[in-house]
């Protein structure tokens, strides 16, 4: 990732929805154009939230299972984030599971 990053981690019982994602994205929008944000939610994200969150955002999402997969496979965080950013640029999706990135 670039030298300008923002991180947010949430530890809630419920998956994160569109309101929380938009709030975090608003904070990223106030920073330099090359800034990326990483939103980590142990409980995941709602499907509606990710769909409504939309395409072309500068936020990448990870959930608890992503963190588990990354550690289990001994993958460097920087490598995982590079692939998530690339896939987000290709698909417009802020959330692509680690297992899907490395299933090929």
C-alpha atoms as a PDB file:
ATOM      1  CA  UNK A   1       0.000   0.000   0.000  1.00  0.00           C
ATOM      2  CA  UNK A   2       1.037   3.586  -0.348  1.00  0.00           C
ATOM      3  CA  UNK A   3       2.578   5.670   2.386  1.00  0.00           C
ATOM      4  CA  UNK A   4      -0.812   7.152   3.222  1.00  0.00           C
ATOM      5  CA  UNK A   5      -3.161   4.599   4.720  1.00  0.00           C
ATOM      6  CA  UNK A   6      -5.989   4.581   7.221  1.00  0.00           C
ATOM      7  CA  UNK A   7      -7.131   1.607   9.218  1.00  0.00           C
ATOM      8  CA  UNK A   8     -10.298   0.816  11.082  1.00  0.00           C
ATOM      9  CA  UNK A   9     -11.102  -2.352  12.978  1.00  0.00           C
ATOM     10  CA  UNK A  10     -14.505  -3.187  14.419  1.00  0.00           C
ATOM     11  CA  UNK A  11     -15.297  -5.815  17.026  1.00  0.00           C
ATOM     12  CA  UNK A  12     -19.086  -6.096  16.915  1.00  0.00           C
ATOM     13  CA  UNK A  13     -21.422  -9.057  17.058  1.00  0.00           C
ATOM     14  CA  UNK A  14     -23.198  -8.046  13.869  1.00  0.00           C
ATOM     15  CA  UNK A  15     -21.733  -7.738  10.364  1.00  0.00           C
ATOM     16  CA  UNK A  16     -20.835  -4.203   9.276  1.00  0.00           C
ATOM     17  CA  UNK A  17     -23.376  -2.476   7.055  1.00  0.00           C
ATOM     18  CA  UNK A  18     -23.396   0.373   4.604  1.00  0.00           C
ATOM     19  CA  UNK A  19     -23.560   3.170   7.207  1.00  0.00           C
ATOM     20  CA  UNK A  20     -20.250   2.223   8.829  1.00  0.00           C
ATOM     21  CA  UNK A  21     -18.573   1.708   5.446  1.00  0.00           C
ATOM     22  CA  UNK A  22     -19.742   5.089   4.154  1.00  0.00           C
ATOM     23  CA  UNK A  23     -18.592   6.820   7.335  1.00  0.00           C
ATOM     24  CA  UNK A  24     -15.114   5.343   7.011  1.00  0.00           C
ATOM     25  CA  UNK A  25     -14.976   6.102   3.282  1.00  0.00           C
ATOM     26  CA  UNK A  26     -15.874   9.727   4.060  1.00  0.00           C
ATOM     27  CA  UNK A  27     -12.812   9.948   6.295  1.00  0.00           C
ATOM     28  CA  UNK A  28     -10.631   8.530   3.509  1.00  0.00           C
ATOM     29  CA  UNK A  29     -12.051  11.052   1.026  1.00  0.00           C
ATOM     30  CA  UNK A  30     -10.743  13.892   3.228  1.00  0.00           C
ATOM     31  CA  UNK A  31      -7.167  12.661   2.816  1.00  0.00           C
ATOM     32  CA  UNK A  32      -4.781  12.707  -0.144  1.00  0.00           C
ATOM     33  CA  UNK A  33      -6.043  11.163  -3.388  1.00  0.00           C
ATOM     34  CA  UNK A  34      -3.666   8.193  -3.123  1.00  0.00           C
ATOM     35  CA  UNK A  35      -4.813   7.271   0.392  1.00  0.00           C
ATOM     36  CA  UNK A  36      -6.299   3.805   0.836  1.00  0.00           C
ATOM     37  CA  UNK A  37      -8.296   2.555   3.788  1.00  0.00           C
ATOM     38  CA  UNK A  38      -8.435  -0.918   5.289  1.00  0.00           C
ATOM     39  CA  UNK A  39     -11.611  -1.774   7.193  1.00  0.00           C
ATOM     40  CA  UNK A  40     -11.266  -4.947   9.269  1.00  0.00           C
ATOM     41  CA  UNK A  41     -14.417  -6.435  10.761  1.00  0.00           C
ATOM     42  CA  UNK A  42     -14.163  -9.635  12.761  1.00  0.00           C
ATOM     43  CA  UNK A  43     -17.870 -10.292  12.188  1.00  0.00           C
ATOM     44  CA  UNK A  44     -17.797  -9.594   8.445  1.00  0.00           C
ATOM     45  CA  UNK A  45     -19.951  -7.345   6.286  1.00  0.00           C
ATOM     46  CA  UNK A  46     -23.555  -7.448   5.185  1.00  0.00           C
ATOM     47  CA  UNK A  47     -24.181  -8.268   1.524  1.00  0.00           C
ATOM     48  CA  UNK A  48     -26.465  -5.238   1.286  1.00  0.00           C
ATOM     49  CA  UNK A  49     -23.779  -3.060   2.820  1.00  0.00           C
ATOM     50  CA  UNK A  50     -21.126  -4.137   0.339  1.00  0.00           C
ATOM     51  CA  UNK A  51     -23.487  -3.766  -2.640  1.00  0.00           C
ATOM     52  CA  UNK A  52     -24.710  -0.338  -1.540  1.00  0.00           C
ATOM     53  CA  UNK A  53     -21.154   0.704  -0.730  1.00  0.00           C
ATOM     54  CA  UNK A  54     -20.529   0.506  -4.447  1.00  0.00           C
ATOM     55  CA  UNK A  55     -17.650   0.509  -6.848  1.00  0.00           C
ATOM     56  CA  UNK A  56     -14.600   2.699  -7.182  1.00  0.00           C
ATOM     57  CA  UNK A  57     -14.013   3.269  -3.499  1.00  0.00           C
ATOM     58  CA  UNK A  58     -10.623   3.565  -1.897  1.00  0.00           C
ATOM     59  CA  UNK A  59     -11.495   1.169   0.911  1.00  0.00           C
ATOM     60  CA  UNK A  60     -10.487  -2.491   1.097  1.00  0.00           C
ATOM     61  CA  UNK A  61     -12.314  -4.814   3.490  1.00  0.00           C
ATOM     62  CA  UNK A  62     -11.096  -7.814   5.469  1.00  0.00           C
ATOM     63  CA  UNK A  63     -12.999 -10.037   7.872  1.00  0.00           C
ATOM     64  CA  UNK A  64     -11.981 -12.419  10.620  1.00  0.00           C
ATOM     65  CA  UNK A  65     -11.856 -15.380   8.246  1.00  0.00           C
ATOM     66  CA  UNK A  66      -9.491 -13.419   5.982  1.00  0.00           C
ATOM     67  CA  UNK A  67      -7.154 -12.866   8.926  1.00  0.00           C
ATOM     68  CA  UNK A  68      -7.327 -16.563   9.842  1.00  0.00           C
ATOM     69  CA  UNK A  69      -6.621 -17.657   6.250  1.00  0.00           C
ATOM     70  CA  UNK A  70      -3.730 -15.211   5.970  1.00  0.00           C
ATOM     71  CA  UNK A  71      -2.119 -16.493   9.176  1.00  0.00           C
ATOM     72  CA  UNK A  72      -2.873 -20.164   8.428  1.00  0.00           C
ATOM     73  CA  UNK A  73      -1.246 -19.906   4.988  1.00  0.00           C
ATOM     74  CA  UNK A  74       1.630 -17.788   6.355  1.00  0.00           C
ATOM     75  CA  UNK A  75       0.899 -14.994   3.876  1.00  0.00           C
ATOM     76  CA  UNK A  76       2.446 -11.552   4.365  1.00  0.00           C
ATOM     77  CA  UNK A  77      -0.159  -8.850   4.970  1.00  0.00           C
ATOM     78  CA  UNK A  78       1.418  -6.652   2.288  1.00  0.00           C
ATOM     79  CA  UNK A  79       1.004  -9.407  -0.321  1.00  0.00           C
ATOM     80  CA  UNK A  80      -2.621 -10.006   0.647  1.00  0.00           C
ATOM     81  CA  UNK A  81      -3.403  -6.288   0.478  1.00  0.00           C
ATOM     82  CA  UNK A  82      -1.703  -5.916  -2.908  1.00  0.00           C
ATOM     83  CA  UNK A  83      -3.883  -8.709  -4.301  1.00  0.00           C
ATOM     84  CA  UNK A  84      -7.033  -7.326  -2.678  1.00  0.00           C
ATOM     85  CA  UNK A  85      -6.312  -3.888  -4.158  1.00  0.00           C
ATOM     86  CA  UNK A  86      -5.684  -5.374  -7.603  1.00  0.00           C
ATOM     87  CA  UNK A  87      -8.881  -7.438  -7.467  1.00  0.00           C
ATOM     88  CA  UNK A  88     -10.854  -4.410  -6.263  1.00  0.00           C
ATOM     89  CA  UNK A  89      -9.572  -2.441  -9.260  1.00  0.00           C
ATOM     90  CA  UNK A  90     -10.554  -5.289 -11.604  1.00  0.00           C
ATOM     91  CA  UNK A  91     -13.970  -6.068 -10.140  1.00  0.00           C
ATOM     92  CA  UNK A  92     -15.011  -2.956  -8.228  1.00  0.00           C
ATOM     93  CA  UNK A  93     -15.547  -5.063  -5.112  1.00  0.00           C
ATOM     94  CA  UNK A  94     -14.118  -3.755  -1.839  1.00  0.00           C
ATOM     95  CA  UNK A  95     -14.274  -7.241  -0.320  1.00  0.00           C
ATOM     96  CA  UNK A  96     -12.740 -10.322  -1.892  1.00  0.00           C
ATOM     97  CA  UNK A  97     -12.036 -13.227   0.425  1.00  0.00           C
ATOM     98  CA  UNK A  98      -8.427 -14.311   0.909  1.00  0.00           C
ATOM     99  CA  UNK A  99      -9.371 -17.911   0.071  1.00  0.00           C
ATOM    100  CA  UNK A 100     -10.732 -16.697  -3.284  1.00  0.00           C
ATOM    101  CA  UNK A 101      -7.543 -14.773  -4.034  1.00  0.00           C
ATOM    102  CA  UNK A 102      -5.402 -17.865  -3.517  1.00  0.00           C
ATOM    103  CA  UNK A 103      -7.727 -20.607  -4.797  1.00  0.00           C
ATOM    104  CA  UNK A 104      -6.310 -20.736  -8.304  1.00  0.00           C
END
